Coordinates of C-alpha atoms and ligand atoms in Angstrom, one line a residue:
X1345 CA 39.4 159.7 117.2
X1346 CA 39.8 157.4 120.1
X1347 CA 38.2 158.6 123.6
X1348 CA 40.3 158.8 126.9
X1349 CA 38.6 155.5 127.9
X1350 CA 39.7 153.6 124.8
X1351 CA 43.4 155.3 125.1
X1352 CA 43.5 153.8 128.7
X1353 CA 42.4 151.0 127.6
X1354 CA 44.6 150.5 124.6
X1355 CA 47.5 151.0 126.7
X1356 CA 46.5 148.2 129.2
X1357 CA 45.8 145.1 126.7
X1358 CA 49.1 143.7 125.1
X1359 CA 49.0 140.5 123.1
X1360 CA 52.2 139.5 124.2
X1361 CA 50.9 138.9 128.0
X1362 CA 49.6 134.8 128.5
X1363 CA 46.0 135.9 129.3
X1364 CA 44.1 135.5 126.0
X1365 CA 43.3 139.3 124.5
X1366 CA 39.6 138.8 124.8
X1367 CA 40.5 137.9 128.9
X1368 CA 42.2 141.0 129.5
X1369 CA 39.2 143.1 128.0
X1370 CA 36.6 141.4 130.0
X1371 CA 39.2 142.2 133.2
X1372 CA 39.7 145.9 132.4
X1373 CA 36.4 146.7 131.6
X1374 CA 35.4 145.2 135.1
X1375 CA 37.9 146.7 137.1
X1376 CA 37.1 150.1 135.4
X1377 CA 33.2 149.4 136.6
X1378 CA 34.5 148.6 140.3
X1379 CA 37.0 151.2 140.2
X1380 CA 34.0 154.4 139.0
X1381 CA 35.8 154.9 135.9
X1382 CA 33.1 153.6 133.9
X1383 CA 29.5 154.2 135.8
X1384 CA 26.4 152.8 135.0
X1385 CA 24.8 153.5 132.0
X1386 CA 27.3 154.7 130.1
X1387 CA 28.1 154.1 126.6
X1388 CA 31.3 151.7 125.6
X1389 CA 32.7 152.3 122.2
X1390 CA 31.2 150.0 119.5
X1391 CA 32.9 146.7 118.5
X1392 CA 34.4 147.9 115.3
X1393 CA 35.8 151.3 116.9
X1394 CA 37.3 149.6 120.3
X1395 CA 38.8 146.8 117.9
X1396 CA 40.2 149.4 115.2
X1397 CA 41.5 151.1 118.4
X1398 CA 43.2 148.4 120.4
X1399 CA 44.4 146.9 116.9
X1400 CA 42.7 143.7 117.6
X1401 CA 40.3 141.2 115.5
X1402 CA 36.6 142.5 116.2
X1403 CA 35.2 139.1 117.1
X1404 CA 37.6 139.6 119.9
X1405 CA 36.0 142.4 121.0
X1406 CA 32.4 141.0 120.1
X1407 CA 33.6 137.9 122.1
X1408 CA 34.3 140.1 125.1
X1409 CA 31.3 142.4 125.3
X1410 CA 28.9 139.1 124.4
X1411 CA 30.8 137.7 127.9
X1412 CA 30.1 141.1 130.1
X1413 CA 26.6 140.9 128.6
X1414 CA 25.9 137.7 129.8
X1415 CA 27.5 138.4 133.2
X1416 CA 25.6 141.5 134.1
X1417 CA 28.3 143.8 133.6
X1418 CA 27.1 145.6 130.6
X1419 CA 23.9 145.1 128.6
X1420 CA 23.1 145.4 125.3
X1421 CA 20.7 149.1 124.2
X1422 CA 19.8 147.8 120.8
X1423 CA 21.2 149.9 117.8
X1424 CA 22.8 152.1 120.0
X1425 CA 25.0 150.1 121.4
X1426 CA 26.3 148.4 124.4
X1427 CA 26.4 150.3 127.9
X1428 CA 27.4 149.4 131.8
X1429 CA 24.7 147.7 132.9
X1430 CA 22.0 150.3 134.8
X1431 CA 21.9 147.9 137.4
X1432 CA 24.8 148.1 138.9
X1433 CA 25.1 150.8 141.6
X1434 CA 27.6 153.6 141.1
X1435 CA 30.8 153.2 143.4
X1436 CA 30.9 154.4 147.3
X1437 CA 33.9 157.4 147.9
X1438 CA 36.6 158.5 145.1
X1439 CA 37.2 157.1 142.1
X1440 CA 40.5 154.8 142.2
X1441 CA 43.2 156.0 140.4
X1442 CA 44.1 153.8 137.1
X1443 CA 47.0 150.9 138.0
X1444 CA 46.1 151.1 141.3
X1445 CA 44.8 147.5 141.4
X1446 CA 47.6 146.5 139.6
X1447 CA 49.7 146.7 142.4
X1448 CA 48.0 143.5 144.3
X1449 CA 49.0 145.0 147.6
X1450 CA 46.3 144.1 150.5
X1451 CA 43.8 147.1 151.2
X1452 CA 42.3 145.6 154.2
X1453 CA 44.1 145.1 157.4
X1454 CA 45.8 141.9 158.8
X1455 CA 47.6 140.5 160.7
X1456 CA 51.3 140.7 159.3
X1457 CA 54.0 137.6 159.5
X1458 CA 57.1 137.8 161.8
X1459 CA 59.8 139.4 160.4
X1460 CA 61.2 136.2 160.5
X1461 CA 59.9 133.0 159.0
X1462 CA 59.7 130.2 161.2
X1463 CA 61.1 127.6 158.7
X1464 CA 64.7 127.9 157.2
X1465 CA 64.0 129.5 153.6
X1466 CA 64.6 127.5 150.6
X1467 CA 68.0 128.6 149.5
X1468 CA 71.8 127.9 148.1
X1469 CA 74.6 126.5 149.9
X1470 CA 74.6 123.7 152.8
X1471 CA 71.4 123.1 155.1
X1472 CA 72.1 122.1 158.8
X1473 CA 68.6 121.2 159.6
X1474 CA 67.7 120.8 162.9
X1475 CA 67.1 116.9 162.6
X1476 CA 65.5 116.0 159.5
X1477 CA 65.5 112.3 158.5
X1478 CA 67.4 111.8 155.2
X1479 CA 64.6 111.4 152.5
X1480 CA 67.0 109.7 149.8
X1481 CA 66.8 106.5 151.9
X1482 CA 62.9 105.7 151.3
X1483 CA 62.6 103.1 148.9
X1484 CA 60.1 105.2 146.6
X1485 CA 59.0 101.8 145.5
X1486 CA 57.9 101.1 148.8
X1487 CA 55.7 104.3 148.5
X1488 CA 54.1 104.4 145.0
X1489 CA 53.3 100.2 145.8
X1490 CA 51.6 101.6 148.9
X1491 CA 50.0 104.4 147.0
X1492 CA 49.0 102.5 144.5
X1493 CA 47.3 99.7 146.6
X1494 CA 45.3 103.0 148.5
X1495 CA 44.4 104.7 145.4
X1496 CA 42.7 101.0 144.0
X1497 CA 41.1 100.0 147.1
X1498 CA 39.9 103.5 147.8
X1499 CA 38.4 103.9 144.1
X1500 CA 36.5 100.7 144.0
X1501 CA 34.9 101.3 147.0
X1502 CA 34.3 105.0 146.4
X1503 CA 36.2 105.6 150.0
X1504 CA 37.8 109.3 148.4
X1505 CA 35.3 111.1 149.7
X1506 CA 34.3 113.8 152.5
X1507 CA 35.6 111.8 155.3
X1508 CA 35.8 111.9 159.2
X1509 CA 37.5 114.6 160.6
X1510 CA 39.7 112.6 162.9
X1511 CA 40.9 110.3 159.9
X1512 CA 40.6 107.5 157.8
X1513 CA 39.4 104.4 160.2
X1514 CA 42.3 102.1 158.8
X1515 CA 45.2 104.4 159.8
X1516 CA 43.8 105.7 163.2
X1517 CA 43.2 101.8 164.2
X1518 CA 47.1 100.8 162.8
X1519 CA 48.2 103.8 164.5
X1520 CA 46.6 102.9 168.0
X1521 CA 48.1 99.3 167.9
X1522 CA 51.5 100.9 167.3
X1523 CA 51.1 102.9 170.2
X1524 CA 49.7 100.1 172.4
X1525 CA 52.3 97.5 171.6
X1526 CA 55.2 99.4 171.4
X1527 CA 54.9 102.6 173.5
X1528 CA 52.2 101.4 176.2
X1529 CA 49.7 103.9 175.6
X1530 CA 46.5 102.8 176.5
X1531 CA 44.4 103.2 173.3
X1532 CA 42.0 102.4 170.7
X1533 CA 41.3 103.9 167.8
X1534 CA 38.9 105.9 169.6
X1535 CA 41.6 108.1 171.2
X1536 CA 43.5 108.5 168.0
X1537 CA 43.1 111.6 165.7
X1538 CA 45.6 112.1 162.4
X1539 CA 46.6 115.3 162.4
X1540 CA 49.0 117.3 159.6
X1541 CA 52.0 116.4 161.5
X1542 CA 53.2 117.4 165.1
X1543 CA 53.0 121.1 164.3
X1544 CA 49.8 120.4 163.3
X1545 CA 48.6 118.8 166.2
X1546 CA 50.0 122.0 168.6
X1547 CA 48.2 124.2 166.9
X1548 CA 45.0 122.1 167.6
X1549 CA 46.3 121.2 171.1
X1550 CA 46.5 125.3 171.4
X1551 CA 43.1 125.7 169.7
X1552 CA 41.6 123.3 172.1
X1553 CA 43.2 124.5 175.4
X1554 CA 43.8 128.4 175.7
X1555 CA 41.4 130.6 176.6
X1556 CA 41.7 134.2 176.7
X1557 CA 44.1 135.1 179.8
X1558 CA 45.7 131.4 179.8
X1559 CA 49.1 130.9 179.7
X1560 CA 51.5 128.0 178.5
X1561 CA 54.5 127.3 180.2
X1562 CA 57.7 126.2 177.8
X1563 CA 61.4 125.8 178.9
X1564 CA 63.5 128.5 178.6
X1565 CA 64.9 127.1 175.0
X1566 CA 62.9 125.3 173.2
X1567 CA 60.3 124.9 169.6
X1568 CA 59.6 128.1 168.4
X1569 CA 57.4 126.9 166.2
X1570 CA 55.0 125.5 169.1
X1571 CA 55.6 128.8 170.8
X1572 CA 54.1 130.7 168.0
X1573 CA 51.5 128.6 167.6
X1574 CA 50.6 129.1 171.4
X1575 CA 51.1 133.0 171.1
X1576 CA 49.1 132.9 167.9
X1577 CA 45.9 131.6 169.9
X1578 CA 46.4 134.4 172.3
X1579 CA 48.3 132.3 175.4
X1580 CA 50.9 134.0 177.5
X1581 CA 54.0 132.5 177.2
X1582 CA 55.9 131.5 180.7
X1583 CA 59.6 130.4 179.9
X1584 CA 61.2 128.1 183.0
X1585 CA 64.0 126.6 183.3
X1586 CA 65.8 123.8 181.8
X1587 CA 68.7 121.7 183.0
X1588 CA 70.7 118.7 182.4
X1589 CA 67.5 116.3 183.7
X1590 CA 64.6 118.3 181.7
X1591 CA 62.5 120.7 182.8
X1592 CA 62.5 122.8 186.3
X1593 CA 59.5 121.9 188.3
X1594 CA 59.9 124.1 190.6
X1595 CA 59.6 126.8 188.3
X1596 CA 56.9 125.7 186.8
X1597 CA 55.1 125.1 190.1
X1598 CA 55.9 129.2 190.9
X1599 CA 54.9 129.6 187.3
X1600 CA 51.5 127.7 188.1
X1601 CA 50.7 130.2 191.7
X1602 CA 50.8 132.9 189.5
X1603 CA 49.4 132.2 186.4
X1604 CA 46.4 130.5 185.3
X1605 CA 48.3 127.7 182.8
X1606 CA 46.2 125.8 180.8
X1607 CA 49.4 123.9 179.4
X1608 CA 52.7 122.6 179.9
X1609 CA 54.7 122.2 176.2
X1610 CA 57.4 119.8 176.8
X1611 CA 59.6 117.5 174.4
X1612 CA 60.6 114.8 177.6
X1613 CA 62.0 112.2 175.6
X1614 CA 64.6 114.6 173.2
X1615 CA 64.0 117.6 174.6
X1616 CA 64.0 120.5 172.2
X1617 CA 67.1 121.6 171.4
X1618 CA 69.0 120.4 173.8
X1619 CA 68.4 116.7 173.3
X1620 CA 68.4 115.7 177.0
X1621 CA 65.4 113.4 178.4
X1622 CA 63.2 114.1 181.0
X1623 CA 64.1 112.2 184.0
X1624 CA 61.6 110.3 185.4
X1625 CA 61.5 111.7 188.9
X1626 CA 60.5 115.0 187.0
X1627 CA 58.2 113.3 184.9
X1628 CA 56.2 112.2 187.7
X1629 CA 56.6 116.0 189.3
X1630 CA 55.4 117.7 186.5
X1631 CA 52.0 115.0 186.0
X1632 CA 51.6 115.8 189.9
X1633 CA 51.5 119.4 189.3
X1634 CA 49.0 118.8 185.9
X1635 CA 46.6 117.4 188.5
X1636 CA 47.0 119.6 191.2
X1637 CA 46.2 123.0 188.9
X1638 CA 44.2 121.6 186.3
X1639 CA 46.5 121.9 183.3
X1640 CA 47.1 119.6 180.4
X1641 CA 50.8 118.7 179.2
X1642 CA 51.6 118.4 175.9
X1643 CA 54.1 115.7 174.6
X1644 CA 55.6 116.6 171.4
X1645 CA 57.1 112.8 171.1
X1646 CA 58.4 114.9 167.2
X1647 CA 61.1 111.8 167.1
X1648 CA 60.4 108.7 169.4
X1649 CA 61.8 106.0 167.0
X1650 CA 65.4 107.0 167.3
X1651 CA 66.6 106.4 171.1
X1652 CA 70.4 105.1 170.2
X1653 CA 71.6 105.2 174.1
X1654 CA 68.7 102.5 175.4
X1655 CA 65.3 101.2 174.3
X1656 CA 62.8 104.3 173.7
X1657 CA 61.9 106.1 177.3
X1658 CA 57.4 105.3 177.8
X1659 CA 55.9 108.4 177.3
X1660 CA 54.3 109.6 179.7
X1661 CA 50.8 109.3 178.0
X1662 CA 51.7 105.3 178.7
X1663 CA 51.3 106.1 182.8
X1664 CA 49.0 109.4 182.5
X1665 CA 47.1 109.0 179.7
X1666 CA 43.9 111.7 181.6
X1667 CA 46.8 114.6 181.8
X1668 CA 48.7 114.4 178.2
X1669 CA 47.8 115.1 174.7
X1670 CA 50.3 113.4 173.1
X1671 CA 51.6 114.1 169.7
X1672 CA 53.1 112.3 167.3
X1673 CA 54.7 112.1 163.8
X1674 CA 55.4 110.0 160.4
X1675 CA 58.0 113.1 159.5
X1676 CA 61.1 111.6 160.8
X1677 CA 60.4 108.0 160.7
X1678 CA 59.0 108.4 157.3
X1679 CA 59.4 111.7 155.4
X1680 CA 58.1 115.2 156.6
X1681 CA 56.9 116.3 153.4
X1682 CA 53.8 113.0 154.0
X1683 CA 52.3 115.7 156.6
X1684 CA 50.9 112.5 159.0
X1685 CA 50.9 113.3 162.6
X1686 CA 48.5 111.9 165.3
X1687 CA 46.9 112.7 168.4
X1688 CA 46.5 110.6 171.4
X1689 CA 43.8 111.6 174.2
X1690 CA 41.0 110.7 176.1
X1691 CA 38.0 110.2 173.6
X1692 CA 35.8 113.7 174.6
X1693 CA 39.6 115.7 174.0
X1694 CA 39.2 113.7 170.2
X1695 CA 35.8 114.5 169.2
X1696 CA 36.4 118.1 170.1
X1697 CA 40.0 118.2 168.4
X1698 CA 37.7 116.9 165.8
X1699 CA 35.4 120.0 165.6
X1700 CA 38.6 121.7 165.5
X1701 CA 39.9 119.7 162.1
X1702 CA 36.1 120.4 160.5
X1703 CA 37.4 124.1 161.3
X1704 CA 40.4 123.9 160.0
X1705 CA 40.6 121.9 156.9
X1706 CA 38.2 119.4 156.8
X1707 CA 39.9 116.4 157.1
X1708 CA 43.0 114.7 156.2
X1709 CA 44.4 113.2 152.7
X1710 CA 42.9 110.0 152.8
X1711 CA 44.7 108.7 150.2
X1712 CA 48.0 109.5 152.1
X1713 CA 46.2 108.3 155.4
X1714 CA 45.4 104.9 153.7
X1715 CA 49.2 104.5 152.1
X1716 CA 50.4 104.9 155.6
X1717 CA 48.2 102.4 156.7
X1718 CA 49.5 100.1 154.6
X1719 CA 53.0 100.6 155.0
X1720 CA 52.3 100.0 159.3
X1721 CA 50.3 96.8 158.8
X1722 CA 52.8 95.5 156.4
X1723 CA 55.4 95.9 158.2
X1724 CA 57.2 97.8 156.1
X1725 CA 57.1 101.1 158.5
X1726 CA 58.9 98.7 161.2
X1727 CA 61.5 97.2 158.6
X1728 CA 62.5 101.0 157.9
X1729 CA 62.8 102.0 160.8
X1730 CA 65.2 99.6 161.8
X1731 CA 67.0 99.7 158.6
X1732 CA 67.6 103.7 159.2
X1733 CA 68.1 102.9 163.2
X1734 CA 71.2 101.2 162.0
X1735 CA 72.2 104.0 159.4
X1736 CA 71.6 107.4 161.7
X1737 CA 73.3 105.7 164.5
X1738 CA 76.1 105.0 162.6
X1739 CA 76.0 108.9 161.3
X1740 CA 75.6 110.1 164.6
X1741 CA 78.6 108.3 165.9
X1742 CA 80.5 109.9 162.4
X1743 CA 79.4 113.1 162.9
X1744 CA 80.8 113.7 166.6
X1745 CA 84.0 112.0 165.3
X1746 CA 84.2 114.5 162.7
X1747 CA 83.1 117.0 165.2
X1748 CA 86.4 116.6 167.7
X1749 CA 88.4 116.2 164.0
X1750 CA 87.4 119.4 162.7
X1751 CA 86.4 122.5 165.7
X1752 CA 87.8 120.2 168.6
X1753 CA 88.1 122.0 171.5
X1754 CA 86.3 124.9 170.2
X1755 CA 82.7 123.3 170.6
X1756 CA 81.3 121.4 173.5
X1757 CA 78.7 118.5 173.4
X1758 CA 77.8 115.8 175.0
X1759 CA 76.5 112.5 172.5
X1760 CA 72.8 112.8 172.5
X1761 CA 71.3 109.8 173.5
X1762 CA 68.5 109.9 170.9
X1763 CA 67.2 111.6 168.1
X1764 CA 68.3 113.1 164.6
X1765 CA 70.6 116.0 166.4
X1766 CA 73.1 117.6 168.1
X1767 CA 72.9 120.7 170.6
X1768 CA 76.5 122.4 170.4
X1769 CA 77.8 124.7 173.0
X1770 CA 80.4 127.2 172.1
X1771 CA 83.4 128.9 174.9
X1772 CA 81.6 131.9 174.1
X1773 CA 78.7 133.8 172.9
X1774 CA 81.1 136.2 170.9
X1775 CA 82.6 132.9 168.7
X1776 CA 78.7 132.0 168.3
X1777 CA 78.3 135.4 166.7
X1778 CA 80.9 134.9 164.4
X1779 CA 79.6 131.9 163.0
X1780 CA 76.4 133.7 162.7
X1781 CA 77.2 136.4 160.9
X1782 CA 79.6 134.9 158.6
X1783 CA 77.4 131.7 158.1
X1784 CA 75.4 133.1 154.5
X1785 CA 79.2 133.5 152.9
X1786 CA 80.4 130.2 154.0
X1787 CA 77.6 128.9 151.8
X1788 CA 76.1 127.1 155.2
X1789 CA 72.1 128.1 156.6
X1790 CA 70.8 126.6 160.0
X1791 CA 68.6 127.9 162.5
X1792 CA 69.7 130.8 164.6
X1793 CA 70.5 130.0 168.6
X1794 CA 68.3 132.6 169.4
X1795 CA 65.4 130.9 167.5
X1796 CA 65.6 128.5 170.8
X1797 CA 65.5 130.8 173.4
X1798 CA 61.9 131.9 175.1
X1799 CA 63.9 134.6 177.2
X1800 CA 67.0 136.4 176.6
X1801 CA 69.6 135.3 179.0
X1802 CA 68.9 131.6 178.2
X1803 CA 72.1 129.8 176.9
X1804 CA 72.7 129.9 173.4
X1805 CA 73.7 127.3 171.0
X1806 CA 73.4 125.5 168.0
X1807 CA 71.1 122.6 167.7
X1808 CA 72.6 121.1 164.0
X1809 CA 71.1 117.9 162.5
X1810 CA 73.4 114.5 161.4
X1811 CA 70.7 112.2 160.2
X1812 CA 70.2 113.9 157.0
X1813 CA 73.9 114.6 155.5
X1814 CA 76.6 111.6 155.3
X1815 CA 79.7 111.5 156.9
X1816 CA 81.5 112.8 153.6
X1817 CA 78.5 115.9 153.7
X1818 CA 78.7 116.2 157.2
X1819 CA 81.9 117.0 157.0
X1820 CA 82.1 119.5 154.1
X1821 CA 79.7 121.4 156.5
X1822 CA 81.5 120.9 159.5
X1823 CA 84.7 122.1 157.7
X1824 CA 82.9 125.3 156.3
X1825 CA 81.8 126.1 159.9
X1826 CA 85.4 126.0 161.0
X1827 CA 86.5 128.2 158.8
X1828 CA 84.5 130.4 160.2
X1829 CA 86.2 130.4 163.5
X1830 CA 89.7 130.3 162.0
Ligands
PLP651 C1 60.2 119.5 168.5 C2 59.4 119.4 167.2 N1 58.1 119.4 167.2 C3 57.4 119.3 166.1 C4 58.0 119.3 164.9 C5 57.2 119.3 163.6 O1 57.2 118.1 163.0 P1 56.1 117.6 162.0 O2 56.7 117.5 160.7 O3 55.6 116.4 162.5 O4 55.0 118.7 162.0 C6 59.4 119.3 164.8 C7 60.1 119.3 163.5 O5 61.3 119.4 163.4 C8 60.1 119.3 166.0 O6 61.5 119.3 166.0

């Protein structure tokens, strides 16, 4: 007759499961010694009974026990058998009830998630990014070529190893020519650090900035993502205010009297969501203020390569390279899913953003680093970017077109004079509401306007991407969103 062990037992192995039989005996019979149903020192059934019992072959069994044996779960007592190791110390409190494990809940505490993800969730119908390149229009020959070349290179001189934390040599030095000759940033390779994209480098910007009590000052709408990353390190968050020309310095300078602010999180040449750029009488009143209390501004420069109304704006790390960590980003000039960002700072703000990294994850993907490499010094990177300059202004000039054909009146905005997006205003929070709710049925998703805001009565809108859909998708989407107001 079988015991109450063996019947639990029994009804917990099932051949049909992927985990080989002999697996799921060498699981149970642990978990059953973790959970106090089986103690130490007590007797398991003998091959030939548990095998009869479970209906199983008995070299499975023998397999099993021969496994525990060797682990130091169970040991072997000679001709009477095989019992739970005596070594093992009998379980602290109650004895967990059976399938309680089974549940894979967390017993320990954390810290939950918003209720909210930060990133649109995968889904069906239309996605309105908010200004995502279009990822068909890499030449994926240009990428497995430059992949290829790495991989070789990297191999033969056995360079895919545990690496420097602020990146592979080769990309940080192709990088810091970039930003020399074409955004006047005065740097070497010594003030570069590759990051995992822009977001990537906020969160190590936060890490390196905010102690406890700090605060960060952000514009009334913009990033959430960089917000949360800021919050996440423990900063206070100060919204000011945002108008046509950028950020209010006045603002932040009240912001500044009463706070201690370690950093100012602006995006001055498109600025987050709104697309406007920072003027440059501001720019200069906001790097006065950095000196004057001591903070740092960060310069999410997310999408510099697409300026459509003049050349690209100098950041400001070109004229105050001592008061910005600037970030940058291969995810819209390239693809996001490449994950290469970069920091540019002062050489003591890199090694320590490097301490950081050896915290964090190591290092980069060298092999990705090196293919990026590549695809700078070749050129290549400069002949795509041109190539989709052409393209996404094109679409941009399309997608306001079909923007007056199809909602008109109903939607104001004003042609953004650079990067992958629009910011649209509606006559009325009420109409926005209506899109919002009805948005899942019209088969359309897209960030919510109040995923923007850092305080409540900021203005809402709708910040809706036209680099990644053409004109005949753009306006499928644009139609759909209509319909909504009709
Ligand atoms: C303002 C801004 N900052 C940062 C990011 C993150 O980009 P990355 O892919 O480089 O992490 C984005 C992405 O859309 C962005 O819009």
């Amino acid at each position: 007759m079988l015991r109450p062990w063996q019947i639990s037992l029994s009804q917990r192995i099932d051949a049909a499961r992927s985990e080989p039989v002999y697996m799921q005996i060498i699981q149970a019979v642990i978990r059953d010694i973790e959970s106090g149903r089986l103690t130490s020192g007590s007797y398991l059934p003998s091959s030939r009974e548990l095998a009869a019992g479970l209906g199983v072959n008995r070299k499975t069994v023998v397999l099993a026990y021969e496994d525990l044996i060797a682990q130091g779960w169970l040991s072997s007592a000679g001709t009477r058998g095989t019992m739970v190791s005596t070594a093992l110390p009998d379980p602290a409190g109650t004895v967990a009830p059976e399938g309680s494990e089974a549940s894979g809940q967390a017993e320990y505490r954390f810290i939950p998630g918003p209720e909210h993800p930060l990133a649109l969730p995968e889904g069906r119908g239309v996605k309105l990014d908010e200004g995502a390149p279009d990822g068909r229009l890499f030449p994926v020959e240009l990428l497995s070529r430059a992949y290829r070349g790495a991989a070789q290179r990297l191999t033969r001189a056995n360079g895919l190893q545990y690496r420097d934390p602020r990146g592979a040599p080769a990309l940080r030095k192709s990088v810091a020519a970039m930003l020399k000759s074409q955004r006047g940033l005065p740097v070497t390779a010594d003030n570069i650090c590759i990051t995992r994209g822009s977001q990537n480098s906020i969160f190590l910007a936060a890490s390196l900035l905010i102690r406890p009590g700090d605060a960060v000052i952000v514009e009334e709408l913009t990033y959430e993502p960089a917000v949360a990353a800021f919050a996440a390190r423990g900063a206070k968050i100060v919204p000011v205010g945002l108008d046509h020309d950028g950020i209010c310095l006045e603002d932040v300078e009240a912001a500044c009297r009463r706070n201690r602010v370690a950093a100012v999180f602006v995006t001055p040449h498109h600025q987050f969501p709104t697309t406007v750029a920072l003027r440059p009488e501001r720019r200069l009143r906001l790097l006065d203020l950095a000196r004057q209390f001591g903070f740092a501004v960060i310069e999410d420069d997310y999408d510099h390569e697409f300026h459509f109304a003049s050349q690209p704006l100098l950041p400001m790390a070109a004229y105050a390279p001592g008061r910005v960590i600037y970030a940058g980003s291969l995810s819209k000039l390239l693809l996001p899913a490449l994950r290469i960002g970069y920091i540019a700072a002062p050489v003591e703000v890199i090694e320590a953003l490097a301490h950081i990294v050896s915290l964090v994850d190591g290092m980069g993907n060298t092999l990705t680093e090196h293919a990026a490499a590549e695809l700078i010094d070749s050129g290549e990177l400069s002949r795509h970017a041109r190539k989709v300059r052409q393209i996404y202004a094109g679409r941009r000039t399309a997608f306001a077109q079909v923007l007056d054909d199809t909602l008109g009146d109903r939607v104001k905005y004003e042609m953004p004079p650079g990067g992958l997006a629009f910011w649209l205003r509606f006559a009325s929070d009420e109409i926005l509401d209506r899109i919002e709710a009805g948005a899942a049925g019209a088969g359309l998703r897209f960030a919510s306007s109040r995923s923007f805001q850092t305080r409540a009565d900021a203005p809402r809108g709708l910040r809706i991407g036209f680099a990644s859909l053409d004109e005949r998708e753009a306006r499928g989407a644009l139609e759909a969103l209509r319909q909504l107001l009709d």
